[in-house]
Coordinates of N, CA and C in Angstrom, one line a residue:
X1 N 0.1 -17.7 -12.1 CA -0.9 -18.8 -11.8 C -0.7 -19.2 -10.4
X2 N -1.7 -19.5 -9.4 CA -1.5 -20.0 -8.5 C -1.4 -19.0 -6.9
X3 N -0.8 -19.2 -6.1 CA -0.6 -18.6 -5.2 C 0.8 -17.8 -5.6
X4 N 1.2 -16.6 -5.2 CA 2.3 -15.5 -5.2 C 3.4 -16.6 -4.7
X5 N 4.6 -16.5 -5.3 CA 5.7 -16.5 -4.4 C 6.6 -15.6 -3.5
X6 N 6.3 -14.6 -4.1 CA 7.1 -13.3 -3.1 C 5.9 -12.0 -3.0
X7 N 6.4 -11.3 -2.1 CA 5.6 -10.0 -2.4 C 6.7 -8.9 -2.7
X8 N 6.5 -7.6 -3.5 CA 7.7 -7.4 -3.8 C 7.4 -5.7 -3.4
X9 N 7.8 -5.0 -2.8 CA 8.2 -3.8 -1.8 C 8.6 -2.6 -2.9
X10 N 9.2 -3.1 -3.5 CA 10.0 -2.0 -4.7 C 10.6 -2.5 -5.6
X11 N 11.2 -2.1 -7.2 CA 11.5 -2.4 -8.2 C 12.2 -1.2 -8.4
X12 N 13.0 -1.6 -9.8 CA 13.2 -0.7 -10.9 C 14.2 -1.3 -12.0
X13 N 13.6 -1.1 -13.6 CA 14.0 -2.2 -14.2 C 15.1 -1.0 -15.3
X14 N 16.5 -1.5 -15.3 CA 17.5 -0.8 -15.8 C 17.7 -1.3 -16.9
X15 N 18.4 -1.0 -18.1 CA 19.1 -0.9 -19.7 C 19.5 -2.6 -19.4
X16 N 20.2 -2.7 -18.5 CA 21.3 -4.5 -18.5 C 20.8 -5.0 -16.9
X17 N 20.2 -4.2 -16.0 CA 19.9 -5.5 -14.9 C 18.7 -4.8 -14.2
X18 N 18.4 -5.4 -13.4 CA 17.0 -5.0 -12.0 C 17.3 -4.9 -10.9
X19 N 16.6 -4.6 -10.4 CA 16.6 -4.4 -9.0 C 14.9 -4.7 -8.0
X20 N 15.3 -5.6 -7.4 CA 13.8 -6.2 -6.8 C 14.1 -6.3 -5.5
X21 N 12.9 -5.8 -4.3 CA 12.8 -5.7 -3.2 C 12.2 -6.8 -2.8
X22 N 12.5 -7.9 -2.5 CA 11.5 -9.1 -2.3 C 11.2 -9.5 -1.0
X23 N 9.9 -10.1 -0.3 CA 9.6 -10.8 0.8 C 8.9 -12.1 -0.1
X24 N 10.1 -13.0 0.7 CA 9.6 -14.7 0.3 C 8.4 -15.0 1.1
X25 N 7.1 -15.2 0.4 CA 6.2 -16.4 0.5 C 5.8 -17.4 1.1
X26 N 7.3 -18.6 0.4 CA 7.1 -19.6 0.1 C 8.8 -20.2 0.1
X27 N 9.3 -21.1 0.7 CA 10.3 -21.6 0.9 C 11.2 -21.5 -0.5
X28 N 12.4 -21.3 -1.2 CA 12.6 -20.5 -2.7 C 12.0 -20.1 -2.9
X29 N 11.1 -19.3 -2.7 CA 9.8 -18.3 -3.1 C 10.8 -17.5 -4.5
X30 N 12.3 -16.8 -3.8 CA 12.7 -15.9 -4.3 C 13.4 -16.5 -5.7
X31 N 14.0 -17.7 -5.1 CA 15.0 -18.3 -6.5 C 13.8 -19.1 -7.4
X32 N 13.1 -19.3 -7.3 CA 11.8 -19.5 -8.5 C 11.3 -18.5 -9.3
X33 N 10.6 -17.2 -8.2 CA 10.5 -16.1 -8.8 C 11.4 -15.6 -9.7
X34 N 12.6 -15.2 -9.2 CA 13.7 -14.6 -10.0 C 14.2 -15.5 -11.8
X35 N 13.8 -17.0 -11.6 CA 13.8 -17.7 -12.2 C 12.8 -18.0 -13.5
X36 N 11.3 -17.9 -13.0 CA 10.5 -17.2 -14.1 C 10.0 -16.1 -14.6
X37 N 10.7 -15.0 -13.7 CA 10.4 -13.5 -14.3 C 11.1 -13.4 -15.1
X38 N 13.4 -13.5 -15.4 CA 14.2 -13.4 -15.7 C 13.8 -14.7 -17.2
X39 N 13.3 -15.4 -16.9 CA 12.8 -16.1 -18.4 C 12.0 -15.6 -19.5
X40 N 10.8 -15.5 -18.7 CA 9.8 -14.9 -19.1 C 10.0 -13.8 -20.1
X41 N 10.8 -12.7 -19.2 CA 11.2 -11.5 -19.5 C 11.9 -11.6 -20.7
X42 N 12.6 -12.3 -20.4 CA 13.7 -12.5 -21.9 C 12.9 -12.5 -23.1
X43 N 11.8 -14.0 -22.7 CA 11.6 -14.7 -24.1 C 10.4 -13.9 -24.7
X44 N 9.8 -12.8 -23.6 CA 8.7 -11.6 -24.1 C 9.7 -10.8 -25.3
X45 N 10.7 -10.1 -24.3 CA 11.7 -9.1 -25.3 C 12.2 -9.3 -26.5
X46 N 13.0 -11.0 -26.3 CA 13.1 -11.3 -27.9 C 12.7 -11.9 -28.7
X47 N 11.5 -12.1 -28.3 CA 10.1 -12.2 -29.4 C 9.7 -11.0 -30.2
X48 N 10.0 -10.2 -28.8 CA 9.2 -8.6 -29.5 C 10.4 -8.0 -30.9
X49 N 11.6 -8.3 -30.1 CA 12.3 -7.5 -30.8 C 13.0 -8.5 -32.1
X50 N 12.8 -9.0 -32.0 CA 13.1 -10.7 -32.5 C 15.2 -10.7 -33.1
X51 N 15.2 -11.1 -31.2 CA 16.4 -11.4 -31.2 C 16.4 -12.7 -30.6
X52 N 17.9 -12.7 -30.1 CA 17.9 -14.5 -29.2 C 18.8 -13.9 -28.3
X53 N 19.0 -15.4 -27.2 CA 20.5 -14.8 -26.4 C 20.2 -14.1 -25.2
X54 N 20.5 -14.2 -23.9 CA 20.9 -14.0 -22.7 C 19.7 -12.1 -22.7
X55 N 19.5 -11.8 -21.6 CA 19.1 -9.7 -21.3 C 19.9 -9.7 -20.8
X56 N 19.8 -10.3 -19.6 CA 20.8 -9.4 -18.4 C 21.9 -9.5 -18.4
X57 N 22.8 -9.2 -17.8 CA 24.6 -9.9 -17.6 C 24.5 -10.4 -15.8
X58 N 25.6 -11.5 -16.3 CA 25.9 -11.8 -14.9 C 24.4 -12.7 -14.3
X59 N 24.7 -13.4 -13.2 CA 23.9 -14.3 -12.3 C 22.8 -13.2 -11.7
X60 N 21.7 -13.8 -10.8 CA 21.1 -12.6 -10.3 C 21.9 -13.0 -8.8
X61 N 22.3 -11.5 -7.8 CA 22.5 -11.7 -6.8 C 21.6 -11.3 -5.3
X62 N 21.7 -11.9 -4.5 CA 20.7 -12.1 -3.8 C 21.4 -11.5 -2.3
X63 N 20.7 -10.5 -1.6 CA 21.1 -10.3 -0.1 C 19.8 -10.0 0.8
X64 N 19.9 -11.5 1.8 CA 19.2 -11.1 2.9 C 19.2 -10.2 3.7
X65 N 18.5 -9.6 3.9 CA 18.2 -8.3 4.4 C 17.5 -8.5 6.2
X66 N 18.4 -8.1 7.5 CA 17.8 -8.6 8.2 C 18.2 -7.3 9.5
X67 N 18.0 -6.3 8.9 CA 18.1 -4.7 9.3 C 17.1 -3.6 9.2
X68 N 16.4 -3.0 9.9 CA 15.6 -2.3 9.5 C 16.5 -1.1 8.9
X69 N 17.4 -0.6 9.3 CA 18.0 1.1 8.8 C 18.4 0.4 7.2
X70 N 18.6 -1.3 7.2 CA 19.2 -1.0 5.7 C 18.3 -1.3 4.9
X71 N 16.9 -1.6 5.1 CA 15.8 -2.5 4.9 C 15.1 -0.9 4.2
X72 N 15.4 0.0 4.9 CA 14.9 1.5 4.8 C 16.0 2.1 3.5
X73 N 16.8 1.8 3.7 CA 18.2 2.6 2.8 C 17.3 1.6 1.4
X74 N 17.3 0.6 1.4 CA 16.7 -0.2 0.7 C 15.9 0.4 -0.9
X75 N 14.9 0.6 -0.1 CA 14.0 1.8 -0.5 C 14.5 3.2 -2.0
X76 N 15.5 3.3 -0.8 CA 15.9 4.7 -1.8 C 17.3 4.1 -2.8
X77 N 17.9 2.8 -2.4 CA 18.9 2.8 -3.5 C 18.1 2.0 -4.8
X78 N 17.3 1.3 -4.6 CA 16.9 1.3 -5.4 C 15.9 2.2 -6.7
X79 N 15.0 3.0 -6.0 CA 14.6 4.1 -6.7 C 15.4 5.2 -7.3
X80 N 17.1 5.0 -6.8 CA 17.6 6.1 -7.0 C 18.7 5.6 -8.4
X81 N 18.5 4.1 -8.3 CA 19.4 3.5 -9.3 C 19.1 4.2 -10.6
X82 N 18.2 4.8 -11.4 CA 17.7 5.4 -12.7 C 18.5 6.6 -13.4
X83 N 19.4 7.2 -11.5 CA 20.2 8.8 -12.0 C 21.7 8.4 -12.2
X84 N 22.1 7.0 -12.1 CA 23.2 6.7 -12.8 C 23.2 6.9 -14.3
X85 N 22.1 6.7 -14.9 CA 21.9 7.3 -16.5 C 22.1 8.0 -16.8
X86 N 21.7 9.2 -16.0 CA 22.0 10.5 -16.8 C 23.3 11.4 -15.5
X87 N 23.9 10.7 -14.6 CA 25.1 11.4 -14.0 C 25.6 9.8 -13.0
X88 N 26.4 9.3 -14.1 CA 27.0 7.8 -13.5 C 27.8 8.2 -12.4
X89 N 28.0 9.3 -11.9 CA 29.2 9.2 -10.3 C 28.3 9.9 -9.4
X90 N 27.1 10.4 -9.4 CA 26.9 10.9 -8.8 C 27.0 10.6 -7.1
X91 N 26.8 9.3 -6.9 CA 27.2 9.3 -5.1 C 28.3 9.5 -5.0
X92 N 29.2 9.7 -5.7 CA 31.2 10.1 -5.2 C 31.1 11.3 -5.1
X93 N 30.3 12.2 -6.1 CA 31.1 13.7 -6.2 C 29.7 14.2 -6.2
X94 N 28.6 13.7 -5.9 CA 26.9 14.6 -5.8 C 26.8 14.3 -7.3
X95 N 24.8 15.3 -7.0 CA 24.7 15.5 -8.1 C 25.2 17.0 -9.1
X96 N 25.1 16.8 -10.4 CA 25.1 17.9 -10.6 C 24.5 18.9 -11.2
X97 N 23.1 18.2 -11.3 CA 22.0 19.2 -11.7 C 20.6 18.6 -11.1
X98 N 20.4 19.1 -9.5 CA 19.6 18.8 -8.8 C 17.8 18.4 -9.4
X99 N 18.0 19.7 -10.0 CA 16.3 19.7 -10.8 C 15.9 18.7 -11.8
X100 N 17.5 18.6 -12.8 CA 17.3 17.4 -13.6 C 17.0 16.3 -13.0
X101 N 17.5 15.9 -12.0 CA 17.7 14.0 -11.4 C 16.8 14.2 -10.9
X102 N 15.5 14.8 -10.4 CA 14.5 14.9 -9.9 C 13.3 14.9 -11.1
X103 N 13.7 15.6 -11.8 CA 12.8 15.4 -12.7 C 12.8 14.4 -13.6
X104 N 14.0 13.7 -13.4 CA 14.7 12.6 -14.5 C 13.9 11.3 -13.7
X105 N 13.7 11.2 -12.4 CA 13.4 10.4 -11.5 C 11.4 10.2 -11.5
X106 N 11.4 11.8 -11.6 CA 9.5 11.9 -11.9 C 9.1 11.7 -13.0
X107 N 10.0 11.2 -14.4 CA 9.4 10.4 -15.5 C 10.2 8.9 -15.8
X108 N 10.7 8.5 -15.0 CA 12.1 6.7 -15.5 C 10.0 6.3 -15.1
X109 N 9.7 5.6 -15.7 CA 8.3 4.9 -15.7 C 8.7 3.4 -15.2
X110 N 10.0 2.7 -15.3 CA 10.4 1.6 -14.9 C 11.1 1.1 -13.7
X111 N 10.1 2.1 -12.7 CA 10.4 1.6 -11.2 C 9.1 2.1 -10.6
X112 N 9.3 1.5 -9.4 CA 7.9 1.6 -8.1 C 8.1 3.2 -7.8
X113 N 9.3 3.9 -8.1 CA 9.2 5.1 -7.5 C 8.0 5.8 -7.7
X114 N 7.6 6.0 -8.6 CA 6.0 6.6 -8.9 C 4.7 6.4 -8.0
X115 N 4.9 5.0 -8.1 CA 4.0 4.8 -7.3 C 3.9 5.1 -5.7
X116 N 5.4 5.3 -5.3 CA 6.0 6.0 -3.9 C 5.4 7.2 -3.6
X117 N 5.8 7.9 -4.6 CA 6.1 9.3 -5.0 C 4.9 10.9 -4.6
X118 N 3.5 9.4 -5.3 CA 2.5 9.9 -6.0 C 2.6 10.7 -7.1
X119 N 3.5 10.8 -8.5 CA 3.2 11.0 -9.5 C 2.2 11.0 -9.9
X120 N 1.6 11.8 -11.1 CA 0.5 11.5 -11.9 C 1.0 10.3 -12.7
X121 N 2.5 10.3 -13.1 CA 2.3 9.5 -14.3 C 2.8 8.3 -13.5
X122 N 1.9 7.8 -12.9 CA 2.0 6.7 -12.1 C 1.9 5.3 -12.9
X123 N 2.8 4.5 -13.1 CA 2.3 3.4 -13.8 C 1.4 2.7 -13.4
X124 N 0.6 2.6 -14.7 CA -0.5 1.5 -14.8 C 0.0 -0.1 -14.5
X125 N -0.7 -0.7 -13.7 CA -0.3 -2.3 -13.7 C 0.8 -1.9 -12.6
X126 N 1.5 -1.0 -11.7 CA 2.3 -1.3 -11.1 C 1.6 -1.7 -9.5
X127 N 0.1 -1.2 -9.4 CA -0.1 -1.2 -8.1 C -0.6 -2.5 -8.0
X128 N -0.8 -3.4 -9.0 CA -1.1 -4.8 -9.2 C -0.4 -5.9 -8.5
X129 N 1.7 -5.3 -8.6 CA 2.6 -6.0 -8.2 C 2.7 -6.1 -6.9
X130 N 3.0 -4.4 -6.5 CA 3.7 -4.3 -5.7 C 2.6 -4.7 -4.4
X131 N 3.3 -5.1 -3.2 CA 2.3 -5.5 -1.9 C 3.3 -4.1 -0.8
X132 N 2.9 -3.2 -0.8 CA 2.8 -2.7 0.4 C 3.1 -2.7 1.8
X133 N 2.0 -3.8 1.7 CA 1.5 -4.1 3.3 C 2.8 -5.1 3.9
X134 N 3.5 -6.0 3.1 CA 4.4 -7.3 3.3 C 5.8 -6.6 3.7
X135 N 5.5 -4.8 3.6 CA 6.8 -4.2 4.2 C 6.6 -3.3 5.2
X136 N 7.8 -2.8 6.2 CA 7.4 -1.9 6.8 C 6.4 -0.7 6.5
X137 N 6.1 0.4 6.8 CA 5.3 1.7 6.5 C 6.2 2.7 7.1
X138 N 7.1 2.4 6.4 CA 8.5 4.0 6.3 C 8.1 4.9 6.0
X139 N 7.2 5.1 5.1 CA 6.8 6.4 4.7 C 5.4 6.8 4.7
X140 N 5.1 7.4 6.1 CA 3.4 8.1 6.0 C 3.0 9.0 5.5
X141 N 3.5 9.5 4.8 CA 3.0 9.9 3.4 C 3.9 10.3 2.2
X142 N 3.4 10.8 0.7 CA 3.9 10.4 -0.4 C 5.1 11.5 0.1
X143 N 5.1 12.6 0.9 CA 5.9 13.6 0.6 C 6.8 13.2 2.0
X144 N 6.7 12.2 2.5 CA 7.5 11.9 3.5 C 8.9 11.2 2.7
X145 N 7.7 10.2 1.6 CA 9.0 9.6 1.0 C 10.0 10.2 0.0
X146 N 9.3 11.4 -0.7 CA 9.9 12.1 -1.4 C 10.8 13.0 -0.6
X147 N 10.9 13.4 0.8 CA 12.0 13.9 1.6 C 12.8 13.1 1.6
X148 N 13.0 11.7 2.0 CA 13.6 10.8 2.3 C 14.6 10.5 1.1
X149 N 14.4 10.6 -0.2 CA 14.8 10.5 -1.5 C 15.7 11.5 -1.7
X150 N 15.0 12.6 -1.6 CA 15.6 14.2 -1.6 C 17.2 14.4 -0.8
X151 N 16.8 13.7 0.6 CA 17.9 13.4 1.3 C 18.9 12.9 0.7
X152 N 19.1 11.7 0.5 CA 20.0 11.1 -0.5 C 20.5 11.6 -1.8
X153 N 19.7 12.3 -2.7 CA 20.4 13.4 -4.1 C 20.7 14.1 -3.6
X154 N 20.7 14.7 -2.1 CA 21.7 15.7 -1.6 C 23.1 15.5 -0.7
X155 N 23.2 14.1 -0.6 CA 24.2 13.6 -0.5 C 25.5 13.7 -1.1
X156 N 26.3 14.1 -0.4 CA 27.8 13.7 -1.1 C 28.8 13.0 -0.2
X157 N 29.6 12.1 -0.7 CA 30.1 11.0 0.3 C 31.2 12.0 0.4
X158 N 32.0 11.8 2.0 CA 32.9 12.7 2.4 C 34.3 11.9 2.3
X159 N 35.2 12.7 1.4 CA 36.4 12.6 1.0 C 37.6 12.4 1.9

């Protein structure tokens, strides 16, 4: 209701926490936002599921971001947060089955990556959230950002 308080760049919503790319609005734009989504969210899920009691763990933490190279890195840690599921070390020692974390990546439905991506199975209601425009334009086009991603699952941090 009302006017936005953030505009939000990227997402992806994990098993126990989130991850949200935000541009504040509105003076706490962010600690309001985070404040009635993180409610909200709750009292949706355990209604649905009909539980009680805390989703997430832990406080939500917050870093201003006042870098473009990390404003960019940005981007891909968060879309890439999903291949901890199915290979939890992967940034120490790579991946280890390239095709899977890619394709593991082109169905997680619980992040903006799709909508990045250009998947087909693009979520519905995501292009509703996300604002675009309120961030740089890193990526001119869908397969620019899918290199950029690509880059990073071919990463292995050096020992």
């Amino acid at each position: 209701k009302g006017k936005s308080l953030v505009s939000i760049g990227a997402y992806c919503l994990m098993p126990n926490h989130f991850h949200l790319l935000l541009k504040e609005k509105k003076e706490k734009g962010i600690s309001l936002f985070i404040q009635k989504f993180s409610t909200a969210y709750t009292m949706y899920f355990n209604k649905k599921y009909h539980r009680n009691g805390v989703l997430f763990q832990g406080k939500y933490k917050a870093k201003h971001c006042d870098n473009d190279n990390y404003l960019k890195y940005l981007f891909s840690y968060i879309h890439l947060n999903p291949i901890k599921l199915i290979d939890k070390n992967w940034q120490e020692v790579g991946i280890k089955n390239l095709t899977q974390a890619k394709k593991y990546l082109d169905h997680y439905v619980f992040s903006s990556y799709l909508d990045y991506s250009g998947s087909k199975k693009q979520n519905q209601g995501s292009t509703l959230i996300l604002d675009k425009k309120a961030f740089p334009d890193y990526f001119q086009s869908k397969k620019e950002f899918k290199d950029f991603i690509n880059n990073w699952l071919n990463y292995k941090e050096e020992i």
